XYZ file of N, CA and C in Angstrom:
651
model
N -9.334 -25.546 65.782
C -9.671 -25.203 64.987
C -8.970 -24.051 65.042
N -8.907 -23.350 63.673
C -7.811 -22.414 63.466
C -8.275 -20.860 64.109
N -7.279 -20.168 64.178
C -7.907 -18.242 64.625
C -8.170 -18.084 63.782
N -9.746 -17.033 63.745
C -10.177 -15.954 62.466
C -9.032 -14.961 62.150
N -8.837 -14.427 60.680
C -8.121 -13.182 60.956
C -8.602 -12.080 61.338
N -7.854 -11.128 62.094
C -8.900 -10.488 62.809
C -8.420 -8.570 61.812
N -9.504 -8.492 61.291
C -9.436 -7.490 60.754
C -9.923 -5.673 61.601
N -8.516 -3.822 60.434
C -8.919 -3.242 61.352
C -9.714 -2.403 59.981
N -10.446 -1.826 59.911
C -10.744 -1.278 58.518
C -11.169 0.884 58.650
N -10.337 1.059 57.569
C -9.679 2.447 57.906
C -10.425 3.308 56.859
N -11.053 4.315 56.474
C -11.542 4.866 55.609
C -12.733 6.180 56.246
N -12.298 6.975 55.742
C -13.206 7.835 56.403
C -14.858 8.797 55.981
N -15.297 7.406 54.759
C -16.434 7.307 54.115
C -17.498 6.354 55.053
N -18.456 6.236 55.672
C -18.785 5.669 56.512
C -19.548 4.660 56.124
N -20.303 4.965 54.711
C -20.872 3.758 53.862
C -20.170 2.439 52.663
N -18.728 3.352 53.064
C -17.624 2.041 52.474
C -17.707 1.975 53.537
N -16.913 1.293 55.034
C -17.184 1.097 55.478
C -17.860 0.003 56.292
N -18.868 0.262 56.088
C -20.428 -0.407 55.935
C -20.448 -1.699 55.197
N -20.244 -1.206 53.898
C -19.751 -1.881 52.911
C -18.362 -2.965 53.216
N -17.620 -2.914 53.516
C -16.663 -3.254 53.952
C -16.798 -4.743 54.952
N -17.449 -3.746 56.017
C -18.160 -4.596 57.090
C -18.878 -6.169 57.154
N -19.738 -5.607 56.141
C -20.591 -6.499 55.604
C -20.262 -7.517 54.817
N -18.651 -7.502 53.756
C -18.064 -8.484 53.093
C -17.361 -9.423 53.880
N -17.074 -8.557 54.711
C -15.122 -9.665 55.845
C -16.955 -10.271 56.399
N -18.144 -9.820 57.504
C -18.044 -10.285 58.596
C -18.721 -11.613 58.110
N -19.332 -11.798 56.734
C -20.055 -12.643 55.819
C -19.881 -14.151 55.953
N -18.002 -13.959 55.857
C -17.630 -14.986 56.150
C -16.380 -15.704 56.849
N -16.486 -16.744 56.879
C -15.912 -17.413 57.993
C -14.074 -17.367 57.467
N -13.570 -16.711 58.848
C -12.703 -16.779 59.205
C -11.556 -15.370 59.295
N -12.229 -14.255 58.671
C -12.369 -13.133 59.487
C -13.286 -12.296 60.149
N -12.373 -11.335 61.189
C -13.232 -10.749 61.818
C -12.802 -9.124 62.286
N -14.222 -8.238 61.964
C -13.503 -7.128 61.992
C -13.742 -7.176 63.611
N -12.262 -6.334 63.998
C -13.060 -5.601 65.841
C -12.558 -4.400 65.522
N -12.225 -3.551 64.936
C -12.693 -2.345 64.689
C -12.904 -1.325 63.842
N -12.543 -0.580 63.294
C -13.465 0.614 62.379
C -12.217 2.596 62.823
N -11.586 3.196 62.223
C -11.299 4.474 61.699
C -11.570 4.582 61.241
N -11.502 6.408 61.048
C -12.821 7.069 59.995
C -11.772 8.207 59.472
N -10.690 7.794 59.619
C -9.280 8.761 59.295
C -8.239 8.033 60.016
N -6.735 8.455 58.943
C -5.390 8.254 59.742
C -5.054 8.471 61.013
N -4.772 9.390 61.418
C -4.857 9.571 62.815
C -5.474 9.240 64.248
N -7.008 8.341 63.537
C -6.898 7.519 64.924
C -6.553 5.499 64.740
N -5.201 5.991 63.145
C -5.011 4.405 63.314
C -4.131 4.078 64.053
N -3.096 4.239 64.553
C -2.488 4.513 65.737
C -2.581 3.370 67.333
N -3.716 4.929 68.195
C -4.695 3.688 68.530
C -5.181 3.077 68.567
N -6.037 2.986 67.104
C -6.170 1.488 67.330
C -6.265 0.276 67.160
N -4.993 0.478 66.423
C -4.026 -0.478 66.447
C -3.354 -1.496 68.004
N -2.914 0.290 68.812
C -2.779 -0.886 70.504
C -3.903 -0.981 70.660
N -5.095 -0.870 70.523
C -6.227 -1.198 71.064
C -6.329 -2.520 70.848
N -6.647 -2.846 69.742
C -7.959 -3.839 69.044
C -6.307 -4.906 68.504
N -5.045 -5.133 68.156
C -3.974 -5.500 67.604
C -4.970 -6.506 66.536
N -4.969 -5.681 65.842
C -5.432 -7.215 64.389
C -4.023 -7.400 63.916
N -4.432 -8.093 62.849
C -4.080 -9.476 62.462
C -3.730 -7.896 60.418
N -4.330 -7.489 60.109
C -4.612 -7.229 59.071
C -5.177 -5.335 59.087
N -4.599 -4.547 58.501
C -4.930 -3.160 58.395
C -5.575 -2.813 57.128
N -7.075 -2.588 56.642
C -7.488 -2.383 55.603
C -7.650 -1.321 55.572
N -6.680 -0.170 54.590
C -6.386 1.120 55.001
C -6.799 1.669 53.816
N -7.908 2.582 53.278
C -7.978 3.770 52.370
C -6.764 4.822 51.691
N -6.524 5.005 51.179
C -5.608 5.938 50.722
C -6.205 7.344 50.932
N -6.798 8.045 50.479
C -7.315 9.181 50.708
C -8.640 9.556 51.876
N -8.237 10.541 52.398
C -8.505 10.420 53.864
C -8.459 12.291 53.728
N -8.792 12.975 54.447
C -8.479 14.647 55.438
C -7.663 14.718 56.159
N -7.567 14.016 57.137
C -6.650 14.922 57.511
C -5.322 13.907 57.560
N -5.024 12.573 58.157
C -4.124 11.684 57.528
C -4.344 11.307 56.396
N -3.450 10.450 55.583
C -3.894 9.846 54.144
C -3.493 8.689 55.095
N -3.649 7.464 53.990
C -3.212 6.380 54.356
C -1.967 6.261 53.974
N -0.593 6.824 53.169
C 0.528 7.116 53.389
C 1.187 6.863 54.878
N 0.540 8.316 55.028
C 1.092 8.932 56.622
C 1.263 7.515 57.501
N -0.391 6.941 57.507
C -0.717 5.904 58.586
C -0.670 4.769 58.581
N -0.036 4.391 56.970
C 0.968 3.516 56.948
C 2.070 3.236 57.487
N 2.933 4.265 56.637
C 4.259 4.642 57.608
C 4.455 4.260 58.933
N 3.393 5.177 59.548
C 3.202 4.579 60.948
C 2.825 3.665 61.247
N 2.368 3.117 60.813
C 1.977 1.151 61.213
C 3.220 0.045 61.544
N 3.792 0.660 59.921
C 5.073 -0.532 59.340
C 6.415 0.231 60.659
N 6.224 1.324 60.801
C 8.059 2.092 61.058
C 7.599 1.433 62.615
N 6.164 1.142 63.443
C 6.067 1.341 64.942
C 6.305 -0.420 64.544
N 6.769 -1.011 63.632
C 6.286 -3.109 63.834
C 4.636 -3.273 63.447
N 4.317 -2.483 63.844
C 2.526 -2.778 63.436
C 2.198 -3.703 62.392
N 0.718 -4.577 62.432
C 0.715 -5.331 61.517
C 0.468 -4.787 60.169
N 0.245 -6.156 59.268
C 0.599 -5.655 57.876
C -0.739 -4.540 57.015
N -0.428 -3.820 56.015
C -1.500 -3.300 55.929
C -1.611 -3.693 54.680
N -3.208 -3.756 54.232
C -3.757 -3.637 52.859
C -4.612 -2.347 52.159
N -4.022 -2.274 51.066
C -4.413 -0.434 50.713
C -5.685 -0.762 50.204
N -6.329 0.322 49.664
C -7.741 0.281 49.420
C -7.256 1.074 48.051
N -7.267 1.127 46.715
C -7.598 2.027 45.617
C -8.135 1.798 44.595
N -8.247 2.891 44.007
C -9.019 2.551 42.571
C -7.576 3.211 40.892
N -8.567 2.989 39.999
C -7.369 3.345 39.013
C -6.761 4.644 38.968
N -8.183 6.093 39.496
C -6.701 7.141 39.468
C -6.392 7.419 40.625
N -5.754 5.982 41.366
C -4.856 6.676 42.749
C -3.636 6.224 42.642
N -3.027 5.993 41.693
C -1.678 5.614 40.812
C -0.774 6.408 41.786
N -0.833 7.887 41.480
C 1.013 7.827 43.159
C 0.796 7.548 44.165
N -0.646 8.386 45.120
C -1.157 7.479 46.265
C -0.340 5.707 46.339
N -0.848 5.218 45.508
C -0.473 3.648 45.268
C 0.800 3.168 46.066
N 1.239 3.935 44.788
C 3.135 3.751 44.990
C 3.480 4.492 45.929
N 3.222 5.531 46.575
C 3.726 5.959 47.580
C 3.383 4.882 49.252
N 2.089 4.419 48.599
C 2.226 3.713 49.673
C 2.834 2.425 49.860
N 3.374 2.020 48.817
C 4.291 0.830 48.785
C 4.951 0.648 49.008
N 5.519 2.254 48.944
C 6.906 2.860 49.582
C 6.606 2.962 50.958
N 5.728 3.260 51.918
C 5.653 3.156 52.888
C 5.610 1.956 54.057
N 5.086 1.149 52.657
C 5.317 -0.536 53.641
C 4.160 -0.811 53.487
N 3.594 -0.704 52.633
C 1.852 -1.705 52.447
C 2.394 -3.145 51.941
N 2.051 -4.249 52.761
C 1.928 -5.425 51.991
C 0.986 -5.353 50.992
N 0.117 -4.782 50.462
C -0.681 -5.227 49.112
C -1.266 -4.045 49.069
N -2.232 -4.471 47.852
C -3.444 -3.405 47.310
C -4.170 -4.576 47.340
N -6.104 -3.459 47.214
C -6.741 -4.807 45.611
C -7.600 -2.961 45.754
N -8.355 -3.533 43.782
C -8.914 -2.733 43.964
C -10.496 -2.169 44.735
N -10.832 -0.832 44.455
C -12.440 -1.286 45.917
C -13.479 -1.392 45.189
N -13.157 -1.901 43.230
C -14.558 -1.648 42.650
C -13.977 -3.830 42.487
N -13.291 -4.407 43.136
C -12.891 -5.640 42.892
C -14.054 -7.096 43.341
N -14.178 -8.037 43.238
C -15.598 -8.405 43.465
C -15.312 -8.785 45.020
N -15.706 -9.085 45.801
C -15.820 -9.679 47.209
C -14.938 -10.204 47.354
N -14.689 -11.702 46.870
C -13.881 -12.825 47.088
C -13.019 -11.975 46.640
N -12.174 -11.222 45.539
C -11.179 -10.997 45.441
C -10.272 -10.301 46.989
N -11.188 -9.434 48.076
C -10.627 -8.027 48.917
C -10.469 -10.130 49.790
N -11.853 -10.799 50.327
C -11.586 -12.050 51.454
C -9.659 -12.255 50.880
N -9.379 -13.185 48.978
C -8.555 -12.944 49.731
C -7.221 -13.098 49.342
N -7.247 -11.547 49.650
C -5.725 -10.101 49.669
C -6.145 -10.729 51.035
N -7.048 -9.750 52.149
C -6.944 -9.984 53.745
C -6.063 -11.641 54.017
N -6.762 -12.581 53.136
C -6.184 -13.750 54.333
C -4.235 -13.996 53.452
N -4.320 -13.156 52.437
C -2.678 -13.148 51.956
C -1.982 -12.031 52.476
N -2.700 -11.601 52.634
C -1.951 -10.392 53.963
C -1.477 -10.996 55.056
N -2.577 -11.790 55.669
C -2.441 -12.129 56.710
C -1.617 -13.303 57.171
N -1.609 -14.130 56.148
C -0.541 -15.368 56.608
C 0.867 -14.407 55.888
N 0.875 -13.006 55.376
C 3.001 -13.291 54.984
C 2.829 -12.981 53.216
N 1.810 -13.596 52.511
C 2.281 -13.559 51.147
C 2.212 -12.175 50.700
N 1.402 -11.630 51.205
C 1.182 -9.947 50.508
C 0.011 -10.211 49.118
N -0.295 -9.321 48.781
C -1.349 -8.909 47.462
C -0.953 -8.271 46.744
N -0.848 -7.949 45.273
C -1.050 -7.107 44.874
C -2.091 -7.630 43.525
N -2.534 -6.408 42.924
C -3.682 -6.768 42.254
C -3.138 -6.774 41.025
N -3.190 -8.034 40.328
C -2.532 -8.052 38.659
C -3.288 -7.281 37.689
N -4.458 -6.548 38.176
C -4.407 -5.433 37.086
C -3.895 -4.187 37.105
N -2.852 -4.092 37.670
C -2.310 -2.358 37.814
C -1.343 -2.236 37.886
N -0.610 -3.802 38.849
C 0.240 -3.946 39.657
C 2.236 -3.267 37.935
N 1.841 -3.295 37.372
C 2.970 -3.187 36.015
C 2.251 -1.800 35.714
N 0.881 -1.062 35.411
C 0.752 0.231 34.995
C 1.057 0.354 36.777
N 0.813 0.354 37.669
C 1.836 1.499 38.801
C 3.014 1.349 38.985
N 3.624 0.102 39.283
C 5.304 0.144 39.032
C 5.638 0.370 37.829
N 4.863 0.917 37.187
C 6.122 1.578 35.608
C 6.449 2.816 35.843
N 6.505 3.305 37.037
C 6.706 4.485 37.605
C 7.668 4.777 38.646
N 8.084 3.588 38.354
C 9.442 3.501 38.898
C 10.429 3.123 38.161
N 10.006 3.159 36.947
C 11.331 2.630 36.031
C 11.420 3.392 34.502
N 12.594 3.518 34.029
C 12.391 4.533 32.670
C 12.076 3.370 31.995
N 11.693 4.003 30.387
C 11.332 2.878 29.458
C 12.591 1.824 29.141
N 13.511 1.819 29.295
C 14.731 0.856 29.535
C 15.164 0.181 31.187
N 14.545 0.805 31.429
C 14.527 0.263 33.054
C 15.958 0.407 33.239
N 15.861 1.232 34.697
C 17.121 1.175 36.035
C 18.502 0.339 35.197
N 19.953 0.115 35.295
C 20.576 -0.894 35.356
C 20.901 -2.138 36.574
N 20.613 -2.922 36.663
C 19.979 -3.291 37.784
C 21.362 -3.679 38.552
N 21.683 -3.505 39.903
C 22.707 -3.166 40.413
C 23.155 -4.853 40.820
N 24.776 -4.768 40.593
C 25.661 -5.715 40.967
C 25.305 -6.754 42.087
N 24.214 -6.635 42.826
C 23.558 -8.010 43.343
C 22.458 -8.884 43.029
N 22.030 -8.151 42.183
C 20.864 -8.781 41.603
C 21.929 -10.086 40.364
N 23.201 -10.048 40.824
C 24.294 -11.487 40.083
C 24.272 -12.164 40.576
N 24.140 -11.969 42.392
C 24.101 -12.699 43.383
C 22.655 -13.393 43.769
N 22.082 -13.334 43.108
C 20.756 -14.329 43.061
C 20.873 -15.605 42.400
N 20.289 -16.650 43.069
C 20.753 -18.017 42.035
C 19.901 -17.440 40.688
N 19.434 -18.685 39.700
C 18.589 -18.542 39.012
C 16.995 -19.037 39.406
N 17.069 -20.339 40.456
C 15.805 -20.212 41.076
C 15.090 -19.083 41.857
N 15.996 -18.187 42.644
C 15.577 -17.145 43.483
C 15.173 -16.017 41.969
N 15.813 -16.194 41.266
C 15.241 -14.686 40.217
C 13.871 -15.620 39.903
N 13.419 -16.248 39.484
C 12.185 -17.325 39.523
C 11.016 -16.536 40.397
N 11.352 -16.922 41.331
C 10.600 -16.711 42.556
C 10.641 -14.914 43.048
N 11.368 -14.047 42.369
C 11.129 -12.618 42.403
C 10.376 -12.180 41.124
N 10.697 -12.864 40.350
C 9.674 -12.705 39.138
C 8.432 -13.274 39.258
N 7.974 -14.087 40.252
C 6.397 -13.956 40.274
C 5.841 -13.277 41.240
N 7.083 -12.705 42.032
C 6.169 -12.255 43.042
C 5.591 -10.925 42.216
N 6.907 -10.291 41.526
C 6.901 -9.037 41.329
C 5.368 -8.925 39.910
N 4.733 -10.113 39.590
C 3.613 -10.293 38.367
C 2.723 -10.569 39.650
N 2.870 -10.728 41.059
C 1.842 -10.405 42.049
C 1.384 -12.012 42.372
N 1.436 -12.563 42.421
C 1.645 -14.196 42.955
C 1.543 -14.315 44.205
N 1.511 -14.707 45.273
C 1.405 -15.823 46.381
C 2.432 -16.981 46.359
N 3.059 -16.990 47.421
C 3.680 -17.906 47.491
C 2.614 -18.887 46.931
N 1.719 -19.544 48.035
C 1.042 -20.924 46.875
C 1.263 -20.849 45.121
N 1.343 -19.658 45.167
C 0.802 -20.215 43.246
C 2.291 -20.011 42.538
N 3.259 -19.604 43.179
C 4.999 -19.558 43.499
C 5.092 -21.201 43.521
N 4.390 -21.787 44.551
C 4.982 -22.513 45.118
C 4.583 -23.840 43.937
N 3.523 -23.627 43.573
C 3.168 -24.422 42.248
C 3.031 -24.669 41.124
N 3.578 -23.345 40.666
C 4.533 -23.175 39.339
C 5.846 -23.591 39.307
N 6.159 -23.423 39.829
C 7.735 -23.924 40.399
C 8.090 -25.672 40.729
N 6.493 -26.029 40.733
C 6.788 -27.334 42.034
C 7.887 -27.055 42.975
N 7.617 -26.426 43.945
C 8.595 -26.597 44.799
C 7.630 -26.521 46.344
N 8.255 -26.587 47.499
C 6.752 -26.542 48.617
C 7.314 -25.151 49.036
N 6.254 -25.092 49.366
C 5.788 -23.316 50.306
C 6.915 -23.186 51.024
N 7.023 -23.673 51.675
C 8.101 -23.495 52.648
C 9.703 -23.373 52.011
N 10.032 -24.139 51.346
C 11.298 -23.739 50.342
C 10.804 -21.994 49.135
N 9.503 -21.698 48.903
C 9.346 -21.048 48.682
C 10.180 -19.668 49.632
N 9.537 -19.568 50.945
C 9.617 -18.382 51.998
C 11.183 -18.563 51.879
N 11.857 -19.785 52.023
C 13.344 -19.988 52.263
C 14.088 -18.931 51.162
N 13.378 -19.084 49.721
C 14.042 -18.117 48.554
C 13.341 -16.830 48.812
N 12.895 -16.180 48.961
C 12.052 -14.960 49.612
C 13.351 -14.278 50.729
N 13.396 -15.246 51.818
C 14.005 -14.612 52.615
C 15.751 -14.262 52.234
N 16.181 -15.209 51.819
C 17.516 -14.808 50.500
C 17.542 -13.769 49.808
N 16.445 -13.623 49.001
C 16.566 -12.627 47.836
C 16.026 -10.838 49.108
N 15.318 -11.277 49.660
C 15.768 -9.862 51.095
C 17.052 -9.617 50.680
N 17.632 -10.309 51.747
C 19.191 -10.881 52.224
C 19.860 -9.651 51.850
N 20.120 -11.016 49.754
C 21.141 -10.197 48.694
C 20.317 -8.890 48.179
N 19.379 -8.687 48.233
C 19.206 -7.431 47.746
C 18.883 -5.937 48.709
N 18.738 -6.906 50.113
C 18.891 -5.248 51.429
C 17.425 -5.099 51.048
N 16.912 -5.700 51.097
C 14.857 -5.278 51.299
C 14.125 -6.190 52.543
N 12.855 -5.071 52.526
C 12.395 -5.194 54.473
C 11.691 -6.463 53.975
N 10.716 -5.976 52.760
C 9.244 -7.168 52.371
C 9.251 -7.154 51.052
N 8.248 -7.337 51.435
C 7.932 -7.970 49.697
C 7.004 -7.250 48.771
N 6.596 -6.372 49.560
C 6.268 -5.157 48.273
C 7.258 -4.392 47.901
N 8.142 -4.063 49.199
C 9.675 -3.292 48.079
C 10.447 -4.195 47.265
N 10.714 -5.938 47.147
C 10.839 -6.400 46.325
C 10.352 -6.568 44.954
N 8.850 -6.744 44.764
C 8.138 -6.381 43.759
C 8.763 -4.882 43.201
N 8.865 -3.634 43.683
C 9.499 -2.163 43.486
C 10.431 -2.409 42.312
N 11.483 -2.951 43.415
C 12.685 -3.168 42.259
C 13.354 -3.840 41.674
N 12.334 -5.130 41.525
C 12.372 -6.190 40.496
C 11.913 -4.748 39.079
N 10.907 -4.051 38.979
C 10.192 -3.398 38.374
C 11.394 -2.238 38.019
N 11.278 -1.617 38.731
C 12.781 -0.692 38.526
C 13.868 -0.977 37.927
N 14.142 -2.086 38.627
C 15.695 -2.280 37.651
C 15.361 -3.137 36.471
N 14.073 -3.406 35.926
C 14.219 -3.949 34.658
C 14.048 -5.112 34.543
N 13.714 -6.211 35.934
C 14.090 -7.866 36.192
C 12.425 -8.127 35.308
N 11.442 -7.232 35.530
C 10.234 -7.768 35.066
C 10.111 -6.294 34.559
N 9.068 -6.402 32.870
C 8.424 -5.495 32.354
C 7.608 -4.846 32.839
N 7.811 -4.145 32.959
C 6.153 -2.596 33.176
C 5.135 -2.895 32.298
N 3.669 -3.442 32.704
C 2.807 -3.410 31.773
C 2.009 -4.325 31.660
């Protein structure tokens, strides 16, 4: 039997946390192990509950989601899934820089939130395709920054994988589209990280948009 994914919910609105709790608890395979009403509570809750995923709101009163995400990622904590709305673009780009593994819109269907939690838990990451290009366009000029020499070190297949990652595809979707195994996808991603000096999937996606490897929009 596969162990369920454990999640920590972070939002300063009780009604939002209650709604998230109901959505996640009615699905097999996800267990809500704790909740926080502000970002300053996150380090202690992570240490206490050791969740597989932190579902993090970005706008909070004392410590916002960017600061809390940075604290989690810099201490080797679990992956963070950011919750956002369409007008949270500045905060969202900041939370990606802070190391978030992905984001999902607050008004997304319940099933999309479920997919996002599972994707982040297994290391795929999740970037909502509805806003990916729009948000990441803030990382590049109209013409795109010149691609560093390191990009030339990528093989054609690694470029394919990087492009699909930047478009929000999961590892499984990349494997299906390129007709390769999931293990091979992970191997390509690992080499991309090493060659480009990146630490995680979100950084790779930002890199692809910033340097014009993928067009924003």
